[in-house]
Amino acid sequence: MKEPMEGKMPGTSSPETISTRLQRIAELAQEAPDRVLTTLHHHIDLEWLGEAYRRTRKDGAVGVDGQTAESYAADLEGNLRSLLDRFKSGSYRAQPVRRVYLPKGDGRKTRPIGVPAFEDKVLQRAVAMVMEPIYEQEFHDCSYGFRPGRSAHQALQELWMRLTQWRGGWVLELDIQAFFDTIEYGHLRSFLDRRVRDGVLRRTIDKWLAAGVLEQGAVSRPESGTPQGGVISPLLANIYLHEVLDRWFHEQIQPLLERSAFLLRFADDAVLCFQSEVDARRVLAVLPKRFARFGLTLHPEKTRLIRFQRPSSRPGGDPLPSKDGPGTFDLLGFTHYWARSRQRWWVIRRRTAKDRLRRALQRIAGWCRDHRHRPVRWQHGELVRKVSGHMAYYGITGNVAQLGRFVYRVGRLWHMWLCRRGRSSRMNWDRFNLLLQRYPLPRVRIVHQYSRQAANP
C-alpha cells in the first residue's frame, strides 16, 4: 500500500491524477472544437481545490481580509470544504481586490495591480485549471504569455530566428493603453459564450469582475477591466486578445497580404512583422479601428512602424551611411538591434532595455537604503539572490555588456549605502574592494544560449 504524500489532505488525489483529468478535458475540447461546453464545474471537487491550493503562491501580498497562506493552511481541509460548498451552492462571494501600484517602465509611472484575497486566489486557480485545457486547443502558436510550457524566452527566440531568416523586415510595435483596465465585459462574455457556458463557472467569473477595488478605504466598482494581478486575469486577457487580434490576423488579414507576415504576442505585448512595407502600412491603418470596436485604444506614439531591415554594406564591410538605417524596437524587456558579429556578419542582438535597467537599479538602490544597517553577510546573501535573479532573465547571448554594467552599478550602490550607516562607517574603495573579495557579487553569466547564426556574411 502506497504511503500518503507528505502534507497531503486525507482523500486528496495526487498531481498525476489531476493531470489525467486535465488531459481528459483537453481531449474533449480537441475532439469537439465547435462544441459549447455547458457542464464543467463538476470537475472542481475537494481534490481539485487541494491541487489549486498547492499551485497558488504562498508568499504573495495579502488581500483586503489580511489572510495569509499560513493562516489559511491552519485549517486547510475545513477551509477548502467551505469554499467548495459555497462555490457549488452559489453562496460564494468574491471580495474586492486591494489596489497597489508598482513602478512601470523607467519607474516614473506606476501600474495599478489588484491583489485578491487568498481564498479568491485558490478558487480562481481552480477555475483557471478547468478552462485552460479548453482554450489551449483554441489559442494560436503566436501567443506565449501565461500559457503552460511557454515562456518569454521562447517568444524571443522565435522572433530572433524568423527575423534573421528574413534578414529583417518591418516591425509594427503595438502598445495597448491600459489594456487590463479597459476589457469590456460585454465582449468578454460573448467570447466566453463561444466555448464555455457552464452556469456555475460563468456566475463565479462575473462575481470576480463585479467584486470592486478597495483603494484608500473606499470600494469602487469599475464598469470594465479585470484586475492585473488576479489569478484568472491572464487567462481572460488571453481569451480577449485571441479573439480581437490573433484570430483576426490569422484568418482575415494574412490571406490578404502580398508577402509573408507573422504575429508574436506575450499577454498584451505584441509585435507584427512584415516583409512588405506596403502590407505593414495597410495593417497599421486598420488596427486602431479594429481595437476600438472592442473598447481598446492603441497608444498613438508608442504604436509605431519600424524599418528593421539588415543594413547594407560596402565591399569593405562597413555599413553604408543612411538616415533611414535600421531602427530598434523593445519587446519583453530587451532592445532589439542590428550589429556586427566577430566574424563581421550582420546579426540581430538584444540588450537590456534602458528603462528596465534603470528600474532594476532603482529597486536595488531602495533596497540598499532600507537595509543598510543589517549585517553585511546578510546583505550580501540578499544581493546575490537579486543579481542572480536579474541574470536568470536577462542573461542571454549578446547581453554581456549590459549585465556587466548592472553588476558594476549594484556594487557602487552597495558601497554608497554602506558608507551611510553612520559617521564611523565611511569606507574607501580599497576597503570596499577587500570586502568584495570576501563577499563577491555574482560574475556575469549567460543563462540562455542562443544560436550565433547570422543573416549572412
Short mmCIF file of C-alpha atoms in Angstrom, two decimals:
data_model
loop_
_atom_site.label_atom_id
_atom_site.label_comp_id
_atom_site.label_asym_id
_atom_site.label_seq_id
_atom_site.Cartn_x
_atom_site.Cartn_y
_atom_site.Cartn_z
CA MET A 1 0.00 0.00 0.00
CA LYS A 2 1.41 3.41 -1.02
CA GLU A 3 2.23 5.90 1.70
CA PRO A 4 0.26 9.16 1.55
CA MET A 5 2.11 12.12 0.10
CA GLU A 6 3.71 14.47 2.61
CA GLY A 7 1.41 17.33 3.55
CA LYS A 8 -1.49 15.82 1.63
CA MET A 9 -5.05 16.10 2.93
CA PRO A 10 -6.92 12.88 3.60
CA GLY A 11 -8.75 11.78 0.50
CA THR A 12 -6.94 14.07 -1.93
CA SER A 13 -5.61 12.82 -5.23
CA SER A 14 -2.05 13.07 -6.46
CA PRO A 15 -0.92 15.63 -9.06
CA GLU A 16 -0.70 12.73 -11.53
CA THR A 17 -4.43 12.05 -11.10
CA ILE A 18 -5.23 15.73 -11.61
CA SER A 19 -3.04 15.70 -14.72
CA THR A 20 -5.06 12.78 -16.08
CA ARG A 21 -8.29 14.69 -15.53
CA LEU A 22 -6.85 17.79 -17.17
CA GLN A 23 -5.84 15.67 -20.15
CA ARG A 24 -9.40 14.35 -20.48
CA ILE A 25 -10.76 17.92 -20.56
CA ALA A 26 -8.22 18.82 -23.25
CA GLU A 27 -9.14 15.76 -25.33
CA LEU A 28 -12.84 16.61 -25.06
CA ALA A 29 -12.19 20.16 -26.25
CA GLN A 30 -9.98 18.93 -29.09
CA GLU A 31 -12.44 16.29 -30.30
CA ALA A 32 -15.31 18.80 -30.48
CA PRO A 33 -13.75 22.16 -31.43
CA ASP A 34 -17.13 23.73 -32.25
CA ARG A 35 -18.96 22.39 -29.24
CA VAL A 36 -20.11 24.72 -26.47
CA LEU A 37 -19.29 23.14 -23.11
CA THR A 38 -22.04 23.53 -20.52
CA THR A 39 -21.09 21.09 -17.73
CA LEU A 40 -17.61 21.71 -16.37
CA HIS A 41 -17.96 22.74 -12.73
CA HIS A 42 -18.29 19.13 -11.56
CA HIS A 43 -14.54 18.75 -12.15
CA ILE A 44 -13.92 21.08 -9.22
CA ASP A 45 -14.10 18.92 -6.10
CA LEU A 46 -12.10 18.84 -2.88
CA GLU A 47 -9.17 17.13 -4.57
CA TRP A 48 -9.18 19.72 -7.35
CA LEU A 49 -9.21 22.58 -4.84
CA GLY A 50 -6.35 20.91 -2.98
CA GLU A 51 -4.26 20.96 -6.15
CA ALA A 52 -5.31 24.56 -6.84
CA TYR A 53 -4.13 25.46 -3.34
CA ARG A 54 -0.82 23.71 -3.99
CA ARG A 55 -0.32 25.74 -7.19
CA THR A 56 -1.19 29.07 -5.56
CA ARG A 57 1.73 31.25 -4.48
CA LYS A 58 2.09 31.33 -0.71
CA ASP A 59 4.39 34.36 -0.49
CA GLY A 60 2.22 36.89 -2.34
CA ALA A 61 0.73 40.06 -0.91
CA VAL A 62 -2.39 39.67 1.22
CA GLY A 63 -5.84 40.80 0.11
CA VAL A 64 -8.41 43.04 1.80
CA ASP A 65 -9.07 40.49 4.57
CA GLY A 66 -5.40 40.29 5.56
CA GLN A 67 -5.46 36.49 5.50
CA THR A 68 -2.12 34.85 4.79
CA ALA A 69 -1.45 31.47 3.23
CA GLU A 70 -0.12 30.30 6.58
CA SER A 71 -3.32 31.15 8.46
CA TYR A 72 -5.44 29.60 5.69
CA ALA A 73 -3.42 26.38 5.92
CA ALA A 74 -4.07 26.12 9.67
CA ASP A 75 -7.43 24.50 8.83
CA LEU A 76 -6.83 23.74 5.19
CA GLU A 77 -9.34 20.93 4.71
CA GLY A 78 -12.08 22.80 6.55
CA ASN A 79 -11.45 25.98 4.57
CA LEU A 80 -11.45 24.14 1.24
CA ARG A 81 -14.64 22.25 2.10
CA SER A 82 -16.36 25.50 3.00
CA LEU A 83 -15.13 27.13 -0.21
CA LEU A 84 -16.33 24.17 -2.29
CA ASP A 85 -19.79 24.21 -0.69
CA ARG A 86 -20.20 27.94 -1.30
CA PHE A 87 -18.93 27.63 -4.87
CA LYS A 88 -21.34 24.81 -5.74
CA SER A 89 -24.37 26.34 -3.95
CA GLY A 90 -23.88 29.80 -5.40
CA SER A 91 -23.40 31.47 -2.00
CA TYR A 92 -19.72 32.21 -2.66
CA ARG A 93 -18.98 35.96 -2.56
CA ALA A 94 -15.86 37.44 -4.09
CA GLN A 95 -14.08 40.07 -2.02
CA PRO A 96 -12.86 43.36 -3.52
CA VAL A 97 -9.24 43.37 -4.68
CA ARG A 98 -6.75 45.57 -2.86
CA ARG A 99 -5.21 48.20 -5.13
CA VAL A 100 -1.44 48.63 -5.07
CA TYR A 101 0.85 50.42 -7.51
CA LEU A 102 4.09 49.09 -8.97
CA PRO A 103 6.71 51.03 -10.98
CA LYS A 104 6.22 50.90 -14.73
CA GLY A 105 8.79 51.34 -17.49
CA ASP A 106 11.53 53.65 -16.26
CA GLY A 107 9.94 53.97 -12.83
CA ARG A 108 8.40 57.38 -13.40
CA LYS A 109 4.92 55.94 -13.91
CA THR A 110 3.10 53.25 -11.96
CA ARG A 111 0.94 50.30 -12.92
CA PRO A 112 -2.19 49.51 -10.87
CA ILE A 113 -2.27 45.95 -9.54
CA GLY A 114 -5.24 44.26 -7.89
CA VAL A 115 -4.45 41.82 -5.07
CA PRO A 116 -7.26 39.30 -4.42
CA ALA A 117 -7.89 37.66 -1.06
CA PHE A 118 -6.06 34.34 -0.66
CA GLU A 119 -9.26 32.26 -0.80
CA ASP A 120 -10.25 34.02 -4.02
CA LYS A 121 -6.83 33.21 -5.45
CA VAL A 122 -7.35 29.50 -4.74
CA LEU A 123 -10.77 29.41 -6.40
CA GLN A 124 -9.55 31.45 -9.35
CA ARG A 125 -6.74 28.95 -9.78
CA ALA A 126 -9.23 26.07 -9.69
CA VAL A 127 -11.45 27.67 -12.36
CA ALA A 128 -8.43 28.54 -14.50
CA MET A 129 -7.31 24.89 -14.27
CA VAL A 130 -10.64 23.80 -15.77
CA MET A 131 -10.71 26.38 -18.55
CA GLU A 132 -7.05 26.37 -19.53
CA PRO A 133 -7.03 22.93 -21.27
CA ILE A 134 -10.06 24.01 -23.31
CA TYR A 135 -8.55 27.24 -24.56
CA GLU A 136 -5.13 25.70 -25.12
CA GLN A 137 -6.80 23.92 -28.06
CA GLU A 138 -8.01 27.31 -29.35
CA PHE A 139 -5.02 29.60 -28.88
CA HIS A 140 -2.60 30.18 -31.75
CA ASP A 141 1.10 29.39 -31.57
CA CYS A 142 1.88 33.11 -31.78
CA SER A 143 0.70 33.58 -28.19
CA TYR A 144 3.28 32.94 -25.45
CA GLY A 145 2.16 34.77 -22.33
CA PHE A 146 0.84 32.90 -19.27
CA ARG A 147 0.46 29.60 -21.07
CA PRO A 148 1.73 26.21 -19.86
CA GLY A 149 5.04 25.18 -21.38
CA ARG A 150 5.63 28.60 -22.94
CA SER A 151 7.90 31.42 -21.87
CA ALA A 152 9.14 34.86 -22.77
CA HIS A 153 12.47 33.41 -23.90
CA GLN A 154 10.74 31.07 -26.33
CA ALA A 155 8.99 34.11 -27.80
CA LEU A 156 12.30 35.98 -28.05
CA GLN A 157 13.95 33.01 -29.75
CA GLU A 158 11.13 32.65 -32.26
CA LEU A 159 11.24 36.36 -33.08
CA TRP A 160 15.01 36.30 -33.48
CA MET A 161 15.01 33.23 -35.74
CA ARG A 162 12.28 34.47 -38.07
CA LEU A 163 13.64 37.99 -38.46
CA THR A 164 17.13 36.56 -39.02
CA GLN A 165 15.81 34.26 -41.76
CA TRP A 166 14.09 37.22 -43.40
CA ARG A 167 17.18 39.43 -42.99
CA GLY A 168 14.90 41.77 -41.11
CA GLY A 169 11.68 43.40 -42.17
CA TRP A 170 9.10 45.91 -40.99
CA VAL A 171 8.14 45.63 -37.33
CA LEU A 172 4.86 47.06 -36.08
CA GLU A 173 5.17 47.59 -32.35
CA LEU A 174 1.80 47.56 -30.56
CA ASP A 175 1.05 49.34 -27.29
CA ILE A 176 -2.47 48.97 -25.88
CA GLN A 177 -3.35 51.72 -23.43
CA ALA A 178 -4.44 50.39 -20.01
CA PHE A 179 -5.42 47.06 -21.54
CA PHE A 180 -6.40 45.19 -18.36
CA ASP A 181 -8.49 48.18 -17.22
CA THR A 182 -10.43 48.54 -20.49
CA ILE A 183 -11.56 44.97 -21.23
CA GLU A 184 -15.28 45.35 -21.91
CA TYR A 185 -17.42 42.84 -20.02
CA GLY A 186 -19.99 42.51 -22.80
CA HIS A 187 -17.41 41.48 -25.37
CA LEU A 188 -15.64 39.21 -22.87
CA ARG A 189 -18.89 37.39 -22.10
CA SER A 190 -19.64 36.95 -25.79
CA PHE A 191 -16.18 35.49 -26.35
CA LEU A 192 -16.67 33.07 -23.44
CA ASP A 193 -20.11 32.11 -24.80
CA ARG A 194 -18.48 30.60 -27.87
CA ARG A 195 -16.86 27.85 -25.81
CA VAL A 196 -17.85 27.84 -22.12
CA ARG A 197 -21.44 28.27 -20.88
CA ASP A 198 -21.29 26.38 -17.61
CA GLY A 199 -23.58 28.42 -15.36
CA VAL A 200 -21.65 27.89 -12.13
CA LEU A 201 -18.31 28.85 -13.70
CA ARG A 202 -19.72 31.84 -15.53
CA ARG A 203 -21.53 33.25 -12.49
CA THR A 204 -18.33 32.90 -10.47
CA ILE A 205 -16.35 34.78 -13.12
CA ASP A 206 -19.00 37.52 -13.11
CA LYS A 207 -18.62 37.80 -9.33
CA TRP A 208 -14.91 38.42 -9.72
CA LEU A 209 -15.50 41.04 -12.39
CA ALA A 210 -18.03 42.82 -10.17
CA ALA A 211 -16.12 42.47 -6.88
CA GLY A 212 -14.76 46.00 -7.00
CA VAL A 213 -11.48 47.62 -5.98
CA LEU A 214 -10.53 48.81 -2.48
CA GLU A 215 -8.33 51.89 -2.54
CA GLN A 216 -7.75 54.36 0.28
CA GLY A 217 -10.57 52.83 2.29
CA ALA A 218 -13.23 53.17 -0.43
CA VAL A 219 -14.57 50.46 -2.74
CA SER A 220 -15.18 51.38 -6.38
CA ARG A 221 -16.81 49.14 -8.96
CA PRO A 222 -15.36 49.74 -12.44
CA GLU A 223 -17.58 49.04 -15.42
CA SER A 224 -14.74 47.45 -17.37
CA GLY A 225 -11.45 45.67 -16.81
CA THR A 226 -10.10 42.68 -14.96
CA PRO A 227 -7.56 43.34 -12.19
CA GLN A 228 -3.98 42.88 -13.29
CA GLY A 229 -2.68 40.66 -10.51
CA GLY A 230 -5.69 38.35 -10.30
CA VAL A 231 -5.02 34.67 -10.92
CA ILE A 232 -7.81 34.39 -13.51
CA SER A 233 -6.95 37.68 -15.26
CA PRO A 234 -4.16 36.39 -17.56
CA LEU A 235 -6.45 33.68 -18.97
CA LEU A 236 -9.32 36.13 -19.52
CA ALA A 237 -6.91 38.59 -21.15
CA ASN A 238 -5.58 35.89 -23.47
CA ILE A 239 -9.13 34.91 -24.46
CA TYR A 240 -9.94 38.55 -25.20
CA LEU A 241 -6.87 39.22 -27.36
CA HIS A 242 -7.17 35.81 -29.02
CA GLU A 243 -10.46 36.99 -30.49
CA VAL A 244 -9.59 40.65 -31.02
CA LEU A 245 -6.12 40.20 -32.51
CA ASP A 246 -4.85 36.63 -33.01
CA ARG A 247 -7.81 35.09 -34.86
CA TRP A 248 -8.46 38.26 -36.80
CA PHE A 249 -4.86 38.47 -38.01
CA HIS A 250 -4.54 34.79 -38.98
CA GLU A 251 -7.99 34.31 -40.51
CA GLN A 252 -8.76 37.68 -42.08
CA ILE A 253 -5.53 39.63 -42.54
CA GLN A 254 -2.83 37.15 -43.51
CA PRO A 255 -4.71 35.79 -46.57
CA LEU A 256 -4.91 39.33 -47.99
CA LEU A 257 -1.21 40.19 -47.66
CA GLU A 258 1.18 40.24 -50.62
CA ARG A 259 4.15 38.80 -48.71
CA SER A 260 4.83 36.90 -45.50
CA ALA A 261 3.98 38.29 -42.08
CA PHE A 262 3.70 36.96 -38.56
CA LEU A 263 2.34 38.00 -35.19
CA LEU A 264 4.05 37.40 -31.86
CA ARG A 265 2.26 38.20 -28.61
CA PHE A 266 3.06 37.84 -24.91
CA ALA A 267 -0.10 38.84 -22.99
CA ASP A 268 -0.72 42.45 -24.11
CA ASP A 269 2.80 42.98 -25.53
CA ALA A 270 2.79 42.27 -29.25
CA VAL A 271 4.66 42.89 -32.49
CA LEU A 272 3.54 42.31 -36.06
CA CYS A 273 6.37 41.64 -38.50
CA PHE A 274 6.11 42.06 -42.27
CA GLN A 275 8.34 41.50 -45.25
CA SER A 276 6.49 44.22 -47.18
CA GLU A 277 6.24 47.86 -46.12
CA VAL A 278 3.00 48.17 -48.09
CA ASP A 279 1.42 45.33 -46.12
CA ALA A 280 2.64 46.81 -42.85
CA ARG A 281 1.16 50.22 -43.55
CA ARG A 282 -2.16 48.75 -44.66
CA VAL A 283 -2.47 46.81 -41.41
CA LEU A 284 -1.38 49.81 -39.35
CA ALA A 285 -4.17 51.84 -40.94
CA VAL A 286 -6.92 49.42 -39.86
CA LEU A 287 -5.60 48.35 -36.44
CA PRO A 288 -6.96 51.34 -34.44
CA LYS A 289 -10.46 50.75 -35.81
CA ARG A 290 -10.26 47.05 -35.05
CA PHE A 291 -9.22 47.64 -31.44
CA ALA A 292 -11.71 50.49 -30.93
CA ARG A 293 -14.53 48.13 -31.90
CA PHE A 294 -13.78 46.17 -28.73
CA GLY A 295 -13.16 49.10 -26.41
CA LEU A 296 -9.37 49.11 -26.71
CA THR A 297 -7.11 52.00 -27.67
CA LEU A 298 -3.66 51.87 -29.24
CA HIS A 299 -1.19 54.39 -27.88
CA PRO A 300 -0.71 56.90 -30.73
CA GLU A 301 3.01 57.42 -30.04
CA LYS A 302 4.17 54.05 -28.73
CA THR A 303 2.41 52.12 -31.50
CA ARG A 304 4.86 52.61 -34.36
CA LEU A 305 6.23 51.05 -37.52
CA ILE A 306 9.99 50.40 -37.54
CA ARG A 307 12.16 49.67 -40.53
CA PHE A 308 14.19 46.77 -39.21
CA GLN A 309 15.97 45.51 -42.32
CA ARG A 310 19.54 44.30 -42.38
CA PRO A 311 21.91 47.20 -43.10
CA SER A 312 23.58 47.49 -46.50
CA SER A 313 27.37 47.29 -46.66
CA ARG A 314 30.27 48.48 -48.78
CA PRO A 315 32.64 45.80 -50.06
CA GLY A 316 34.98 46.68 -47.18
CA GLY A 317 32.39 45.62 -44.66
CA ASP A 318 31.29 48.95 -43.17
CA PRO A 319 27.59 49.83 -43.26
CA LEU A 320 26.54 52.37 -45.85
CA PRO A 321 25.55 55.69 -44.30
CA SER A 322 21.80 56.19 -44.40
CA LYS A 323 19.42 58.37 -42.46
CA ASP A 324 16.86 55.61 -42.98
CA GLY A 325 19.03 52.89 -41.45
CA PRO A 326 17.52 50.08 -39.41
CA GLY A 327 15.71 51.16 -36.30
CA THR A 328 15.42 49.41 -32.95
CA PHE A 329 12.42 48.20 -31.00
CA ASP A 330 11.75 46.95 -27.48
CA LEU A 331 9.94 43.76 -26.56
CA LEU A 332 9.83 41.80 -23.30
CA GLY A 333 12.47 43.96 -21.63
CA PHE A 334 15.03 43.82 -24.44
CA THR A 335 16.05 46.28 -27.14
CA HIS A 336 16.47 44.52 -30.49
CA TYR A 337 19.03 45.93 -32.94
CA TRP A 338 21.37 45.00 -35.80
CA ALA A 339 25.11 44.73 -35.12
CA ARG A 340 28.26 43.10 -36.50
CA SER A 341 29.40 39.76 -35.13
CA ARG A 342 33.08 38.98 -34.52
CA GLN A 343 33.11 37.41 -37.97
CA ARG A 344 31.77 40.72 -39.38
CA TRP A 345 28.38 39.20 -40.18
CA TRP A 346 25.18 41.12 -39.57
CA VAL A 347 23.28 39.65 -36.62
CA ILE A 348 20.27 40.67 -34.55
CA ARG A 349 21.29 41.32 -30.99
CA ARG A 350 19.38 42.03 -27.79
CA ARG A 351 20.39 44.13 -24.82
CA THR A 352 18.56 45.02 -21.63
CA ALA A 353 16.21 47.91 -22.42
CA LYS A 354 17.31 51.17 -20.81
CA ASP A 355 14.08 51.64 -18.84
CA ARG A 356 14.28 48.09 -17.46
CA LEU A 357 17.91 48.54 -16.42
CA ARG A 358 17.10 51.87 -14.78
CA ARG A 359 14.14 50.41 -12.92
CA ALA A 360 16.16 47.40 -11.70
CA LEU A 361 18.88 49.69 -10.35
CA GLN A 362 16.31 51.93 -8.66
CA ARG A 363 14.94 48.90 -6.83
CA ILE A 364 18.44 47.86 -5.75
CA ALA A 365 19.16 51.40 -4.53
CA GLY A 366 15.96 51.48 -2.50
CA TRP A 367 16.67 48.07 -1.02
CA CYS A 368 20.25 49.01 -0.05
CA ARG A 369 18.98 52.20 1.59
CA ASP A 370 16.30 50.40 3.60
CA HIS A 371 18.58 47.57 4.77
CA ARG A 372 21.93 49.35 5.14
CA HIS A 373 22.01 48.71 8.90
CA ARG A 374 21.60 44.93 8.56
CA PRO A 375 24.72 42.70 8.87
CA VAL A 376 26.95 42.79 5.81
CA ARG A 377 26.85 38.99 5.46
CA TRP A 378 23.03 39.08 5.31
CA GLN A 379 23.02 41.98 2.84
CA HIS A 380 25.46 40.10 0.62
CA GLY A 381 23.28 36.99 0.54
CA GLU A 382 20.21 39.00 -0.46
CA LEU A 383 22.09 40.97 -3.13
CA VAL A 384 23.47 37.75 -4.61
CA ARG A 385 19.92 36.44 -4.94
CA LYS A 386 18.72 39.66 -6.54
CA VAL A 387 21.60 39.85 -9.04
CA SER A 388 21.27 36.15 -9.88
CA GLY A 389 17.54 36.64 -10.47
CA HIS A 390 18.29 39.51 -12.85
CA MET A 391 20.73 37.35 -14.80
CA ALA A 392 18.29 34.44 -14.87
CA TYR A 393 16.10 36.55 -17.17
CA TYR A 394 18.46 38.99 -18.89
CA GLY A 395 21.40 36.61 -19.25
CA ILE A 396 21.08 35.98 -22.98
CA THR A 397 23.67 35.77 -25.74
CA GLY A 398 24.94 39.23 -26.71
CA ASN A 399 23.90 40.98 -23.50
CA VAL A 400 27.18 40.69 -21.59
CA ALA A 401 27.90 44.44 -21.60
CA GLN A 402 24.58 45.38 -20.01
CA LEU A 403 24.90 42.59 -17.45
CA GLY A 404 28.37 43.79 -16.55
CA ARG A 405 27.08 47.35 -16.22
CA PHE A 406 24.32 46.13 -13.91
CA VAL A 407 26.71 44.24 -11.60
CA TYR A 408 29.12 47.19 -11.50
CA ARG A 409 26.34 49.63 -10.61
CA VAL A 410 24.99 47.30 -7.93
CA GLY A 411 28.44 47.29 -6.34
CA ARG A 412 28.61 51.08 -6.37
CA LEU A 413 25.13 51.38 -4.85
CA TRP A 414 26.02 48.91 -2.12
CA HIS A 415 29.19 50.85 -1.35
CA MET A 416 27.30 54.15 -1.24
CA TRP A 417 24.76 52.93 1.30
CA LEU A 418 27.30 51.08 3.41
CA CYS A 419 29.08 54.43 3.75
CA ARG A 420 25.86 55.94 5.11
CA ARG A 421 25.38 53.56 8.02
CA GLY A 422 26.81 56.16 10.40
CA ARG A 423 29.60 58.64 10.95
CA SER A 424 32.14 55.90 11.55
CA SER A 425 31.06 53.86 8.54
CA ARG A 426 32.95 55.69 5.81
CA MET A 427 34.59 53.11 3.58
CA ASN A 428 37.15 53.98 0.91
CA TRP A 429 37.36 51.98 -2.28
CA ASP A 430 40.38 49.96 -1.17
CA ARG A 431 38.49 48.77 1.88
CA PHE A 432 35.35 48.08 -0.16
CA ASN A 433 37.34 46.06 -2.70
CA LEU A 434 38.66 43.94 0.16
CA LEU A 435 35.08 43.44 1.30
CA LEU A 436 34.12 42.34 -2.23
CA GLN A 437 36.87 39.74 -2.15
CA ARG A 438 35.22 38.24 0.92
CA TYR A 439 31.65 38.85 -0.27
CA PRO A 440 31.81 38.86 -4.08
CA LEU A 441 28.84 39.70 -6.27
CA PRO A 442 27.94 37.10 -8.93
CA ARG A 443 30.01 37.03 -12.09
CA VAL A 444 28.29 37.81 -15.36
CA ARG A 445 26.94 34.64 -16.93
CA ILE A 446 24.85 33.77 -19.94
CA VAL A 447 21.88 31.62 -18.94
CA HIS A 448 20.07 31.46 -22.28
CA GLN A 449 22.41 30.42 -25.08
CA TYR A 450 21.03 31.41 -28.47
CA SER A 451 22.42 30.23 -31.77
CA ARG A 452 25.01 32.53 -33.29
CA GLN A 453 23.59 32.11 -36.76
CA ALA A 454 23.86 35.35 -38.76
CA ALA A 455 21.82 36.88 -41.54
CA ASN A 456 24.74 36.42 -43.93
CA PRO A 457 28.44 37.22 -44.15
#
